[in-house]
mmCIF file of C-alpha atoms in Angstrom:
data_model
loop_
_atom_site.group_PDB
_atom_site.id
_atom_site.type_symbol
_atom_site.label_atom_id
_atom_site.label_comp_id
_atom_site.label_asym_id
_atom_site.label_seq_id
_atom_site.Cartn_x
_atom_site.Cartn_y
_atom_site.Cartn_z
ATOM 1 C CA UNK A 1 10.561 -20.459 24.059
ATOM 2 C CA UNK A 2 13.059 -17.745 23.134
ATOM 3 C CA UNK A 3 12.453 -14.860 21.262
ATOM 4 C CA UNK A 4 14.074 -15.092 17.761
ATOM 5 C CA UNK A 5 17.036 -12.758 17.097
ATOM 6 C CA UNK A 6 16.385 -9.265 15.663
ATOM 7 C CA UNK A 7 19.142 -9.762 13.044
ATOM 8 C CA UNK A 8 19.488 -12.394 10.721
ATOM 9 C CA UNK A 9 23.030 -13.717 8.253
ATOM 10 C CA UNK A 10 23.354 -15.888 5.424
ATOM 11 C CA UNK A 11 26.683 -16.694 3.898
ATOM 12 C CA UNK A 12 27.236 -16.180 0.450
ATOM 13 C CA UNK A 13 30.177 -17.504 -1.471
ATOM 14 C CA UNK A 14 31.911 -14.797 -3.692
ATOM 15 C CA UNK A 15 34.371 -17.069 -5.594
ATOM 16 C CA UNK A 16 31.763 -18.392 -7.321
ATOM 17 C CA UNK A 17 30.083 -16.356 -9.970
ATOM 18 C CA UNK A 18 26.808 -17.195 -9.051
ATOM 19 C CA UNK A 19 24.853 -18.280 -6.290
ATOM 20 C CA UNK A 20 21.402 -20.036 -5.749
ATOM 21 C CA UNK A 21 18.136 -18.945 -3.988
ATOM 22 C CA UNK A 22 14.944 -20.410 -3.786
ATOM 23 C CA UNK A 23 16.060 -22.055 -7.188
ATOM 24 C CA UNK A 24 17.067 -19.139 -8.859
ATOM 25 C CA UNK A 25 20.721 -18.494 -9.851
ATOM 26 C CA UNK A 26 21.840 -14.894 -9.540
ATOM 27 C CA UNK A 27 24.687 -14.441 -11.437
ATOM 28 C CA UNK A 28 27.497 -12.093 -9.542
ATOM 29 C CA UNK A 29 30.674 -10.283 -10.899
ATOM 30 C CA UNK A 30 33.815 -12.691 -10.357
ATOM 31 C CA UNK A 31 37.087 -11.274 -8.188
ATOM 32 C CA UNK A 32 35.278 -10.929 -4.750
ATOM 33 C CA UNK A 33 35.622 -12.982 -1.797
ATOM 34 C CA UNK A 34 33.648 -14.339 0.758
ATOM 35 C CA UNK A 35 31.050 -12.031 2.110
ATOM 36 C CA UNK A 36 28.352 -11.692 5.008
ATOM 37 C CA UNK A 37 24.605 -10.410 4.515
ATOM 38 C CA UNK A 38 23.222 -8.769 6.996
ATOM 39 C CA UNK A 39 19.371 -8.018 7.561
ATOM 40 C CA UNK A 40 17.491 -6.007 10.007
ATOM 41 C CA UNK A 41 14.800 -8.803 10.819
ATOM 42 C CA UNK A 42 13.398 -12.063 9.425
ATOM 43 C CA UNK A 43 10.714 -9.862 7.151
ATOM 44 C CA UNK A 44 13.852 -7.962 5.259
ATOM 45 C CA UNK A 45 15.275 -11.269 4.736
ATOM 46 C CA UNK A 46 12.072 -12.796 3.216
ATOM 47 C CA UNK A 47 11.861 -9.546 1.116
ATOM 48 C CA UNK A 48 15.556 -10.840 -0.614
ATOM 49 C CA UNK A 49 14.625 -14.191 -0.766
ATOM 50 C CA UNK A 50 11.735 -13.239 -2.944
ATOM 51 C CA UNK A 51 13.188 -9.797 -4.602
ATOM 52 C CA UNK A 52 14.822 -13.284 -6.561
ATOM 53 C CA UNK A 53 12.374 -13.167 -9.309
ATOM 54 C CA UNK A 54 12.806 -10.813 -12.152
ATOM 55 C CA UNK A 55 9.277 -9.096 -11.435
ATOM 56 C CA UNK A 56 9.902 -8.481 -7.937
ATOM 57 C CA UNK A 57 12.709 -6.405 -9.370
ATOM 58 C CA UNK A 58 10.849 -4.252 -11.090
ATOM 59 C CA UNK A 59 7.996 -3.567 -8.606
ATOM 60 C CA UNK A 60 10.640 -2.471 -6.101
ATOM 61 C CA UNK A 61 12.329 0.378 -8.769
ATOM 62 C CA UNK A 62 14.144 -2.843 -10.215
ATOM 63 C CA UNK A 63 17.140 -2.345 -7.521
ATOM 64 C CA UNK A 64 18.539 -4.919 -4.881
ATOM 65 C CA UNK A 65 21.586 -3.798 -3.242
ATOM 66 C CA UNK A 66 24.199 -5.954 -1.295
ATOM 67 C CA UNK A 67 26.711 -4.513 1.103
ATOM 68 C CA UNK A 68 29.362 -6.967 1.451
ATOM 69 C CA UNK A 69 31.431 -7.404 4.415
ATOM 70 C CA UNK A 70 34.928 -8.706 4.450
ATOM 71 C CA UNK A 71 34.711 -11.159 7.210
ATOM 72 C CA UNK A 72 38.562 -12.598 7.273
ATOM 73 C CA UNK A 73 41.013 -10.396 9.025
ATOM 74 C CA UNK A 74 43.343 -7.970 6.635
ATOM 75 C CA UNK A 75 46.057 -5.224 7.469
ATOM 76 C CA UNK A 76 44.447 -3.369 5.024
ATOM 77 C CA UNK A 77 41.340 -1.747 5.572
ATOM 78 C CA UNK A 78 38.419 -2.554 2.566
ATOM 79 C CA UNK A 79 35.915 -0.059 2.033
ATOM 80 C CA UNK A 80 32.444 -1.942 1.511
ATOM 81 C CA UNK A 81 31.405 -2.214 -1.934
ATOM 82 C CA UNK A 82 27.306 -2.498 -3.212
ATOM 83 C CA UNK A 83 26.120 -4.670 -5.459
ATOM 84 C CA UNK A 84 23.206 -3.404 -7.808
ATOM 85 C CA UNK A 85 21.246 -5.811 -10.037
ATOM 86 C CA UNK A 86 19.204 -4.245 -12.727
ATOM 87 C CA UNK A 87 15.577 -5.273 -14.493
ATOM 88 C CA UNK A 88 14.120 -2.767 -16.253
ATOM 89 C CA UNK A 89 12.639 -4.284 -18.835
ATOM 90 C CA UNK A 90 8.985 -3.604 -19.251
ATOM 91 C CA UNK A 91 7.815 -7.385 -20.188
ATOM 92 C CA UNK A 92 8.707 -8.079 -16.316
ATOM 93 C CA UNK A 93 6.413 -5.071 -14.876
ATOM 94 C CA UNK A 94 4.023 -6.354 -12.475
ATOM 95 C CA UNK A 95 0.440 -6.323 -13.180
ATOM 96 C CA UNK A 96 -1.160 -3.256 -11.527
ATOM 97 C CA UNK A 97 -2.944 -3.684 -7.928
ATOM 98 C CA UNK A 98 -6.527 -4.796 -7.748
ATOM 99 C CA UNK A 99 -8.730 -2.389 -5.680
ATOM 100 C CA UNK A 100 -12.054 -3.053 -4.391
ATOM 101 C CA UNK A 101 -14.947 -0.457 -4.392
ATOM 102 C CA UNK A 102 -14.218 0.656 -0.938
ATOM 103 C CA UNK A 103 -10.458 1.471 -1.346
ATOM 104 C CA UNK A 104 -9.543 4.824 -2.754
ATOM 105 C CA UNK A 105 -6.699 4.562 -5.553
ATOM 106 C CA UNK A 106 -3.758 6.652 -4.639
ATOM 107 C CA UNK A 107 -2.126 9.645 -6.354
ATOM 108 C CA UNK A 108 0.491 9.194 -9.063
ATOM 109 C CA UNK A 109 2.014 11.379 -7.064
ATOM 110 C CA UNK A 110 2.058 11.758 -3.234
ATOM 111 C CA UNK A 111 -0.365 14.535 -2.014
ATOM 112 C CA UNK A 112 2.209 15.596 0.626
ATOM 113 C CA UNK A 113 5.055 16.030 -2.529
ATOM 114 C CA UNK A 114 2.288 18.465 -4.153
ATOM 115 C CA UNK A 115 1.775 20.338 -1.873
ATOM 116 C CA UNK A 116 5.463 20.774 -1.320
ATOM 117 C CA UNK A 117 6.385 21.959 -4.405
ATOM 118 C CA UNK A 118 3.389 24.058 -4.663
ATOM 119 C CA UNK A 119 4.855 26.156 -1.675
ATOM 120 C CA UNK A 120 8.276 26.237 -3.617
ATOM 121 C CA UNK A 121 6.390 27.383 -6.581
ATOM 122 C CA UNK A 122 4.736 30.389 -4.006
ATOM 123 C CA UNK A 123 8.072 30.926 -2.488
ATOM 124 C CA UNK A 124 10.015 31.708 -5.430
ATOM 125 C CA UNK A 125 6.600 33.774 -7.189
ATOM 126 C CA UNK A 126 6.768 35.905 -4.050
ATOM 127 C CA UNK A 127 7.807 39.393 -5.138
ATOM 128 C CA UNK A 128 8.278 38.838 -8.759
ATOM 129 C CA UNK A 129 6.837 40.235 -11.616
ATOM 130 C CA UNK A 130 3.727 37.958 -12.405
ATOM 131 C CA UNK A 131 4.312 35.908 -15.981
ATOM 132 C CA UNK A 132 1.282 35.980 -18.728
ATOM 133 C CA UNK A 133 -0.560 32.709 -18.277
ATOM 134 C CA UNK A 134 0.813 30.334 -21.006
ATOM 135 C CA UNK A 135 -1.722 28.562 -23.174
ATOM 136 C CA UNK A 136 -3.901 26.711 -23.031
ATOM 137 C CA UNK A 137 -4.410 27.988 -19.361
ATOM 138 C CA UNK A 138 -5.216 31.563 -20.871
ATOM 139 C CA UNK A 139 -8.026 29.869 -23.562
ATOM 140 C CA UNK A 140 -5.767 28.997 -26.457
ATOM 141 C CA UNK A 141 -4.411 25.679 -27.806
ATOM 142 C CA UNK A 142 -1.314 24.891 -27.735
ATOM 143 C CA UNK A 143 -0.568 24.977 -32.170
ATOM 144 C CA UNK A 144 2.769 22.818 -31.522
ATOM 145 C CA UNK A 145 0.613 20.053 -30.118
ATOM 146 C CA UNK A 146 -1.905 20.243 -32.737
ATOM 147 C CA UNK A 147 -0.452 17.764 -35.812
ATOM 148 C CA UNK A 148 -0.303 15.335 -32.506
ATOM 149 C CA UNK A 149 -3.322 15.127 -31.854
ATOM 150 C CA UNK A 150 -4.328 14.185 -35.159
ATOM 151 C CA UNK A 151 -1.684 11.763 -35.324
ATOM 152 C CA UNK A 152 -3.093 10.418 -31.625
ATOM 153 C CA UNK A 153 -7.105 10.376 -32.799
ATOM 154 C CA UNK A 154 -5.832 8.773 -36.486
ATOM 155 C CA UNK A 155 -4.051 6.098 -34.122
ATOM 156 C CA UNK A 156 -6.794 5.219 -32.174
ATOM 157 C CA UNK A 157 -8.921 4.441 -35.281
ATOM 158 C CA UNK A 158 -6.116 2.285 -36.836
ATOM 159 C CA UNK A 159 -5.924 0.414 -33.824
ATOM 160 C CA UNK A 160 -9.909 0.122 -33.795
ATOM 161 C CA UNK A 161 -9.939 -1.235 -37.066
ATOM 162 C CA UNK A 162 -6.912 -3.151 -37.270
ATOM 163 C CA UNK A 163 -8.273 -5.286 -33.626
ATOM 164 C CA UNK A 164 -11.447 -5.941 -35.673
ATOM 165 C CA UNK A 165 -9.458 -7.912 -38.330
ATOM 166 C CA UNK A 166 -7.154 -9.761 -35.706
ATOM 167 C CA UNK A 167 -10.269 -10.739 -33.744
ATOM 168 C CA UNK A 168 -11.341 -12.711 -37.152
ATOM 169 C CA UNK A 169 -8.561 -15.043 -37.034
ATOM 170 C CA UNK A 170 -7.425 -14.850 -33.524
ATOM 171 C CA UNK A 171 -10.026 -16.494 -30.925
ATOM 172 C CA UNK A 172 -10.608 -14.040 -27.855
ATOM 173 C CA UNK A 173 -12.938 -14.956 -24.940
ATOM 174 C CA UNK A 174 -14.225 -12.426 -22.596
ATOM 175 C CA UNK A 175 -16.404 -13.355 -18.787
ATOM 176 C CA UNK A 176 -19.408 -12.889 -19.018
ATOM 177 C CA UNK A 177 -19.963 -11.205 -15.707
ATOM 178 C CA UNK A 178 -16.148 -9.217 -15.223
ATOM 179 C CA UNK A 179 -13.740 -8.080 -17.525
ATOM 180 C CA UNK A 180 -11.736 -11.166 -17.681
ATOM 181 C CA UNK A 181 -10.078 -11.612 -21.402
ATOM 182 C CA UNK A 182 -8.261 -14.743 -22.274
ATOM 183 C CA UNK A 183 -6.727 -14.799 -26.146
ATOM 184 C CA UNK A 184 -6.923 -18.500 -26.506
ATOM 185 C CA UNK A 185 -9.358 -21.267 -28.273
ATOM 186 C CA UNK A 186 -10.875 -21.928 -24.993
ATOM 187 C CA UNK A 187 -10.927 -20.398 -21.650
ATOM 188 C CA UNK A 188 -8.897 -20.952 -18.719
ATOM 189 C CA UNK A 189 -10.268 -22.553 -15.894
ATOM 190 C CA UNK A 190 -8.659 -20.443 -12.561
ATOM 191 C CA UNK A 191 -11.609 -19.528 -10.422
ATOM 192 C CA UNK A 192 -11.014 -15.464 -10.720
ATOM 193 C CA UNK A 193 -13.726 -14.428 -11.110
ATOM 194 C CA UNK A 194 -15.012 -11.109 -9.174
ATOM 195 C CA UNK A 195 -18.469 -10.668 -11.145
ATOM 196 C CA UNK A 196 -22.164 -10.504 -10.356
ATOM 197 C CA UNK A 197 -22.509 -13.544 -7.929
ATOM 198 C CA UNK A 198 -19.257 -14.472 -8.552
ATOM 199 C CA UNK A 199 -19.606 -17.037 -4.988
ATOM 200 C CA UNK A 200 -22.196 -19.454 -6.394
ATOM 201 C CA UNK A 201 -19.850 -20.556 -9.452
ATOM 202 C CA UNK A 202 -17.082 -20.870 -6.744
ATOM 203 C CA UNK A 203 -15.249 -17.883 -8.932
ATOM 204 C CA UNK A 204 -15.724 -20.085 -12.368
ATOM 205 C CA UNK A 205 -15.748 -17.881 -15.265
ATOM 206 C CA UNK A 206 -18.503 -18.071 -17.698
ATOM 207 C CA UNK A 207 -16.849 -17.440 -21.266
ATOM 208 C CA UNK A 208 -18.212 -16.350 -24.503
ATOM 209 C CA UNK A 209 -16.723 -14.572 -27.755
ATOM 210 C CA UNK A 210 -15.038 -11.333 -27.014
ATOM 211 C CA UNK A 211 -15.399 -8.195 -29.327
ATOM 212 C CA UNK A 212 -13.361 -4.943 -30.102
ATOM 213 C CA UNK A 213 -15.247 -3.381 -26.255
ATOM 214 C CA UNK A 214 -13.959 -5.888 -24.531
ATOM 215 C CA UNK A 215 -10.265 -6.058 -25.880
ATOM 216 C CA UNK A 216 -10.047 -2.527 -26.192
ATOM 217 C CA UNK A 217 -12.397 -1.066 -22.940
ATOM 218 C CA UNK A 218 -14.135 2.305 -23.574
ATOM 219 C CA UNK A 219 -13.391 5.066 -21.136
ATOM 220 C CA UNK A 220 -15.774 7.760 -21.842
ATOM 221 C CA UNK A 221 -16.158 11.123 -20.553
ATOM 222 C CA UNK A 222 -18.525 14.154 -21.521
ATOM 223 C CA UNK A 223 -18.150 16.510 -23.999
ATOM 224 C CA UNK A 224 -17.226 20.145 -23.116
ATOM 225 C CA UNK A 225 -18.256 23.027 -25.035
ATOM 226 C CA UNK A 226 -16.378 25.334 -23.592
ATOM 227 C CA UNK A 227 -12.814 23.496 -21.754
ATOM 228 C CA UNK A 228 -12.887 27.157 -19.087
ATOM 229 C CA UNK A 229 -16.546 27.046 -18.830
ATOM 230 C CA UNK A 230 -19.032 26.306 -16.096
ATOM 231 C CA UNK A 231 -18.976 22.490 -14.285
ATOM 232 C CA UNK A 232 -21.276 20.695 -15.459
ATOM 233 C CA UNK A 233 -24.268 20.046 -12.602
ATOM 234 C CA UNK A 234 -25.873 17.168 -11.507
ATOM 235 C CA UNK A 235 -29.001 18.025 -13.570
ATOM 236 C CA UNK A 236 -26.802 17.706 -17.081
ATOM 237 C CA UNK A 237 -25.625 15.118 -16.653
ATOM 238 C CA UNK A 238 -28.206 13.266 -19.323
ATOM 239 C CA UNK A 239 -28.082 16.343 -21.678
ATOM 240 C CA UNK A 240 -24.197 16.929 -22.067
ATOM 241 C CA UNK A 241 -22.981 14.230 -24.561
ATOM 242 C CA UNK A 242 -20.615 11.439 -23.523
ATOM 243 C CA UNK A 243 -17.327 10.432 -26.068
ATOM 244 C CA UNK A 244 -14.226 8.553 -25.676
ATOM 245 C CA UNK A 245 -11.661 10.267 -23.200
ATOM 246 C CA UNK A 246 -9.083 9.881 -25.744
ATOM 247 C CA UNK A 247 -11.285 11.558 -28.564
ATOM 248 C CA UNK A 248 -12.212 14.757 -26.239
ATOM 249 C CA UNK A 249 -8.810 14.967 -24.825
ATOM 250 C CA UNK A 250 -8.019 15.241 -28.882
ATOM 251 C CA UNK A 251 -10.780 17.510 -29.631
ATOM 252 C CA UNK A 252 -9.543 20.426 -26.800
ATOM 253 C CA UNK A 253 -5.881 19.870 -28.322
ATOM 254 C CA UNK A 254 -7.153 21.108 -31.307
ATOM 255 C CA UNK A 255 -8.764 18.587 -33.708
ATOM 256 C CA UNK A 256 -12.113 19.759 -35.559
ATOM 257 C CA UNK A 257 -14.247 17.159 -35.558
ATOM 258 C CA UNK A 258 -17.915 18.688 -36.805
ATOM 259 C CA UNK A 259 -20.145 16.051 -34.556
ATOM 260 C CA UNK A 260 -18.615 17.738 -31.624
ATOM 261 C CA UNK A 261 -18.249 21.698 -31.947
ATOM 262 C CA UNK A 262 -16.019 23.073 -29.327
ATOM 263 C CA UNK A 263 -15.217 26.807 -28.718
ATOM 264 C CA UNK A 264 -12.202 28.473 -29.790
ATOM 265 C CA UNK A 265 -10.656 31.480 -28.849
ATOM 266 C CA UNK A 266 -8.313 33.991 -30.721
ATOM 267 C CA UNK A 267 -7.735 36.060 -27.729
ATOM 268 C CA UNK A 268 -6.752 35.239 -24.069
ATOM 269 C CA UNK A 269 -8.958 35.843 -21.647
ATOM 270 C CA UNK A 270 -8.917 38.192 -19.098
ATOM 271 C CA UNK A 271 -8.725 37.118 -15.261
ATOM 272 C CA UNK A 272 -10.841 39.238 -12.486
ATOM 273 C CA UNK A 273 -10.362 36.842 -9.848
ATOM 274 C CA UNK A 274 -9.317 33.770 -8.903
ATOM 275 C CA UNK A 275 -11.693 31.694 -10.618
ATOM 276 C CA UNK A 276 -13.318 34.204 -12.907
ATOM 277 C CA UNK A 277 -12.521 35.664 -16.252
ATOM 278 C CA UNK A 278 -14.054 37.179 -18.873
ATOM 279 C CA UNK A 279 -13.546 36.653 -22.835
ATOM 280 C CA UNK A 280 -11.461 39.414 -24.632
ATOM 281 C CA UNK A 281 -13.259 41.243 -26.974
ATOM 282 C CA UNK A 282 -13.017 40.117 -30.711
ATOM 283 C CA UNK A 283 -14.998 42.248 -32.352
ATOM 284 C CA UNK A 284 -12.194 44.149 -34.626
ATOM 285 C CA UNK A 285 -10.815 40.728 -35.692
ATOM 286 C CA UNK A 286 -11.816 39.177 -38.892
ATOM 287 C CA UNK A 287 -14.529 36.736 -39.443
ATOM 288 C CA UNK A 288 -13.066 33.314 -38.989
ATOM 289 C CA UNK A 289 -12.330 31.679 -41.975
ATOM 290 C CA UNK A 290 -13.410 27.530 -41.809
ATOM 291 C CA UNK A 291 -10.076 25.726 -42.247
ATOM 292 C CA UNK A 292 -9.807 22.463 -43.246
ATOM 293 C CA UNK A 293 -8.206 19.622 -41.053
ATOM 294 C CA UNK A 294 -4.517 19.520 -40.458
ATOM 295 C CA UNK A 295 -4.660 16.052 -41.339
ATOM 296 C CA UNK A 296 -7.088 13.852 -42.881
ATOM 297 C CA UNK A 297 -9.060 12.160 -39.971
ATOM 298 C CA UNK A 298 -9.711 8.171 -40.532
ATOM 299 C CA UNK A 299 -12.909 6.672 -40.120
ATOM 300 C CA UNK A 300 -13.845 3.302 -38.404
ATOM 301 C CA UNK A 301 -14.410 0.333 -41.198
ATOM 302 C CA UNK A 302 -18.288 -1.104 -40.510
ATOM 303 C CA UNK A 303 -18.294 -4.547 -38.844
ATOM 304 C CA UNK A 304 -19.855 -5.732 -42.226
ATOM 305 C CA UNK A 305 -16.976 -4.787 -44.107
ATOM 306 C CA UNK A 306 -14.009 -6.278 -42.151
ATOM 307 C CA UNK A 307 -11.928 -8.341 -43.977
ATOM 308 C CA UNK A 308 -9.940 -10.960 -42.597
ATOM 309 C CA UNK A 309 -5.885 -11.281 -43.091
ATOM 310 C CA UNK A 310 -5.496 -13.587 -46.115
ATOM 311 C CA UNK A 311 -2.116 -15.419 -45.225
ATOM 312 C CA UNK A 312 0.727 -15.949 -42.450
ATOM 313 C CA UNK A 313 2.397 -12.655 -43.306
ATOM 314 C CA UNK A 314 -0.266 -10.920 -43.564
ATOM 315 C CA UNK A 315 -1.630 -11.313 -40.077
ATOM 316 C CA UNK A 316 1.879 -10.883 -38.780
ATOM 317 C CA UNK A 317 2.326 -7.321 -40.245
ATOM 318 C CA UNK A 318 -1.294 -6.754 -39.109
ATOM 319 C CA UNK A 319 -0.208 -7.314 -35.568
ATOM 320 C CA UNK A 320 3.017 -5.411 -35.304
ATOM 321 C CA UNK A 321 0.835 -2.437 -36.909
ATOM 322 C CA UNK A 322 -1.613 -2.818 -34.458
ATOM 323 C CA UNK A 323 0.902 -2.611 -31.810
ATOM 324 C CA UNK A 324 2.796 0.279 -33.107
ATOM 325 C CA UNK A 325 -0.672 1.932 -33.185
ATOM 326 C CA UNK A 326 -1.203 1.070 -29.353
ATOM 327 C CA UNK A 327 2.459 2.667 -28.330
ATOM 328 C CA UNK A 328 1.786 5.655 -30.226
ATOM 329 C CA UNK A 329 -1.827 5.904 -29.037
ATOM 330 C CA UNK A 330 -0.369 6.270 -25.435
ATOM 331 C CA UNK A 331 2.974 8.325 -26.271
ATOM 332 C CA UNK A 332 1.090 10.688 -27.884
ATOM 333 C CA UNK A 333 -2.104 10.765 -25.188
ATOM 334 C CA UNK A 334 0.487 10.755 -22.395
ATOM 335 C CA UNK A 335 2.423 13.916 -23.801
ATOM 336 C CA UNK A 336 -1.046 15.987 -24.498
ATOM 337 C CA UNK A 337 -2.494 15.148 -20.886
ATOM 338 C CA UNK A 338 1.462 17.048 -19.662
ATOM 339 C CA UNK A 339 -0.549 20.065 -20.961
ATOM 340 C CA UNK A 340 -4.515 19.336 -20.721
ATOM 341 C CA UNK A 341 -5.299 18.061 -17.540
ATOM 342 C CA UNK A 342 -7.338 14.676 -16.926
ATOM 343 C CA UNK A 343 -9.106 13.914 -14.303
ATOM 344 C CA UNK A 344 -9.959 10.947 -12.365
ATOM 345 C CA UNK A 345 -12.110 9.422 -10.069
ATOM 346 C CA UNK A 346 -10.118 8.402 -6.635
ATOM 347 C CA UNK A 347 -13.300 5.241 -6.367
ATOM 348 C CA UNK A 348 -14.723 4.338 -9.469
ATOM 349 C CA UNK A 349 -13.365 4.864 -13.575
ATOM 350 C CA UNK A 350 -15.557 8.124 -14.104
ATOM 351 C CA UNK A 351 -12.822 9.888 -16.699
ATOM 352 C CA UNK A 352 -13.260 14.258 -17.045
ATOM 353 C CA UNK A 353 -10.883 15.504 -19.245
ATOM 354 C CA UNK A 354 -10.673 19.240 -18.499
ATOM 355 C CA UNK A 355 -8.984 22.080 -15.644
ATOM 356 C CA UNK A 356 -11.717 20.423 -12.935
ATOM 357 C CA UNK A 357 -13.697 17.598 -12.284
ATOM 358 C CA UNK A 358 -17.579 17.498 -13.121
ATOM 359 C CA UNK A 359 -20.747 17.829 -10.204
ATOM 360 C CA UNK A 360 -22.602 15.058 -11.631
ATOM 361 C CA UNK A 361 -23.003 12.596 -8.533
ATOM 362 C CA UNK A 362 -22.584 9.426 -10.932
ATOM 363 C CA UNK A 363 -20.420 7.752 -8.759
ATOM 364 C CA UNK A 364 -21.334 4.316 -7.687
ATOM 365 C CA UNK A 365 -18.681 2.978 -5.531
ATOM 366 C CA UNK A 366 -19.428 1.982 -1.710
ATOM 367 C CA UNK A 367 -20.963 4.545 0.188
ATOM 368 C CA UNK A 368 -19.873 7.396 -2.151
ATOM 369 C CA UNK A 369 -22.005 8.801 -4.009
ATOM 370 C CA UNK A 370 -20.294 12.232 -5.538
#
């Protein structure tokens, strides 16, 4: 039996605007002749066969590039042109990977790039003057990012209250035993299912009504005090109140909420070391003065008190506010965590918005427990 050939060449027909694969036309620019395709092996060419689909586009940074070949004879020599097709539209992301318990997720960004451009950081530091430490490294908030917070924790409760009114006219069904949702009168019957002995329904789901947790899932993290203070230990872990990541990350931006006091400084602090500082002294300042809030901060409507969308157009403009609520939620949460840093568990969805990760050994993935 012979070994199949390392190379592999389709013929594709230029003349035509379009061609067909795996019964999807692929429209090409007119003017261009006929062409040959070369591949390195018989995976690369699978990899074009499906790249045919409009979300295989956009999980491979929506790019599929062509170099054609003039395979006829000319006097005249034709430089090889590439052909890039486009699909950047959102709707046709993939859906993120699913990782077990035993995988670790990987960085946003690659841990060798990080510690790349941390020695170009060192590199270009080395024998110059060292800059003051810009908030809110050195204690402070940072007051431009202030009215956006508000505007982020505001959002969240619109979108809170708004999903509570949807979820009276829209039927939502959760699993009972993962965090399946399916908007829809009933539920759908794919065996999915990854839940609590998921094996002896054969992967059945087992539906029932959802509510606003289920739609909207709530990441919490604990509550910090002081955002340049101590870790919390393993022994705090029940005495340090727990809140919705989004609500602290809005709290240490700079919005006063009075069930959750946090510490403000007027001064920078002073570093002695590495990892140590000490407060600077504000004794000859004047007694703070209790200001009130930027903005007014919303407040989630009771379940008792929701009120369903009368008509048509009513629940229409309901949902287009709820979505505008959602992208503004996560512009706004995305631009503050450029200056706060979040952190995340690499096994399980433990959530610690602050400089460094907590000690509490709550971790319950497979054989890691820290």
């Amino acid at each position: 039996m012979s070994a199949a050939p390392s190379s592999m060449r389709c013929w594709v027909d230029f003349n035509s605007k379009n061609y067909l694969s795996h019964g999807k036309l692929v429209c090409l620019p007119p003017r261009m002749g006929s062409s040959m395709l070369s591949y390195h092996s018989r995976a690369d060419f699978l990899k074009l066969n499906s790249l045919t689909s409009l979300s295989s586009f956009q999980h491979r940074n929506g790019k599929l590039k062509l170099q054609s070949k003039p395979m006829a004879p000319s006097r005249k020599l034709h430089q090889p042109c590439a052909l890039v097709i486009r699909c950047d539209h959102p709707q046709n992301a993939d859906l993120p990977r699913y990782y077990s318990k035993k995988e670790k997720k990987p960085f946003p960004v690659p841990i060798v790039e990080l510690r790349r451009a941390a020695r170009e950081r060192f590199k270009k530091s080395r024998g110059q003057p060292k800059k003051p430490v810009p908030p809110p490294k050195n204690g402070l908030i940072v007051k431009s990012l202030v009215p956006l917070a508000y505007d982020v924790f505001n959002e969240r409760i619109t979108l809170i209250n708004n999903l509570k009114k949807l979820l009276k006219v829209v039927k939502v069904h959760a699993c009972r035993y993962c965090n399946e949702i399916h908007v829809g009168p009933i539920g759908h019957p794919f065996k999915s299912c990854r839940g609590h002995r998921a094996s002896i329904r054969k992967g059945l789901h087992e539906w029932t009504y959802a509510t606003v947790e289920d739609v909207l899932v709530p990441v919490d993290s604990y509550h910090l005090y002081d955002r340049l203070g101590k870790r919390i230990r393993h022994d705090e872990r029940f005495s340090i109140p727990r809140l919705p990541a989004v609500v602290e990350l809005c709290i240490q931006a700079g919005v006063e909420v009075p069930e959750f006091p946090t510490k403000r400084r007027r001064k920078p602090i002073i570093r002695i070391g590495k990892s140590e500082f000490v407060d600077a002294d504000e004794s000859e300042l004047p007694d703070p003065v209790p200001e009130p809030p930027l903005k007014p901060i919303l407040t989630e409507i009771p379940d008792t008190e929701i009120v369903a969308p009368r008509d048509q157009e009513e629940k229409i403009q309901l949902a287009e506010e709820t979505l505008e609520a959602w992208e503004q939620m996560r512009r706004g949460a995305k631009k503050l965590m450029r200056m706060y840093p979040v952190r995340v568990c690499g096994y399980c969805p433990e959530v610690h918005v602050g400089p460094s990760g907590h000690k509490a050994q709550n971790c319950g993935a497979h054989k890691h427990q820290q």
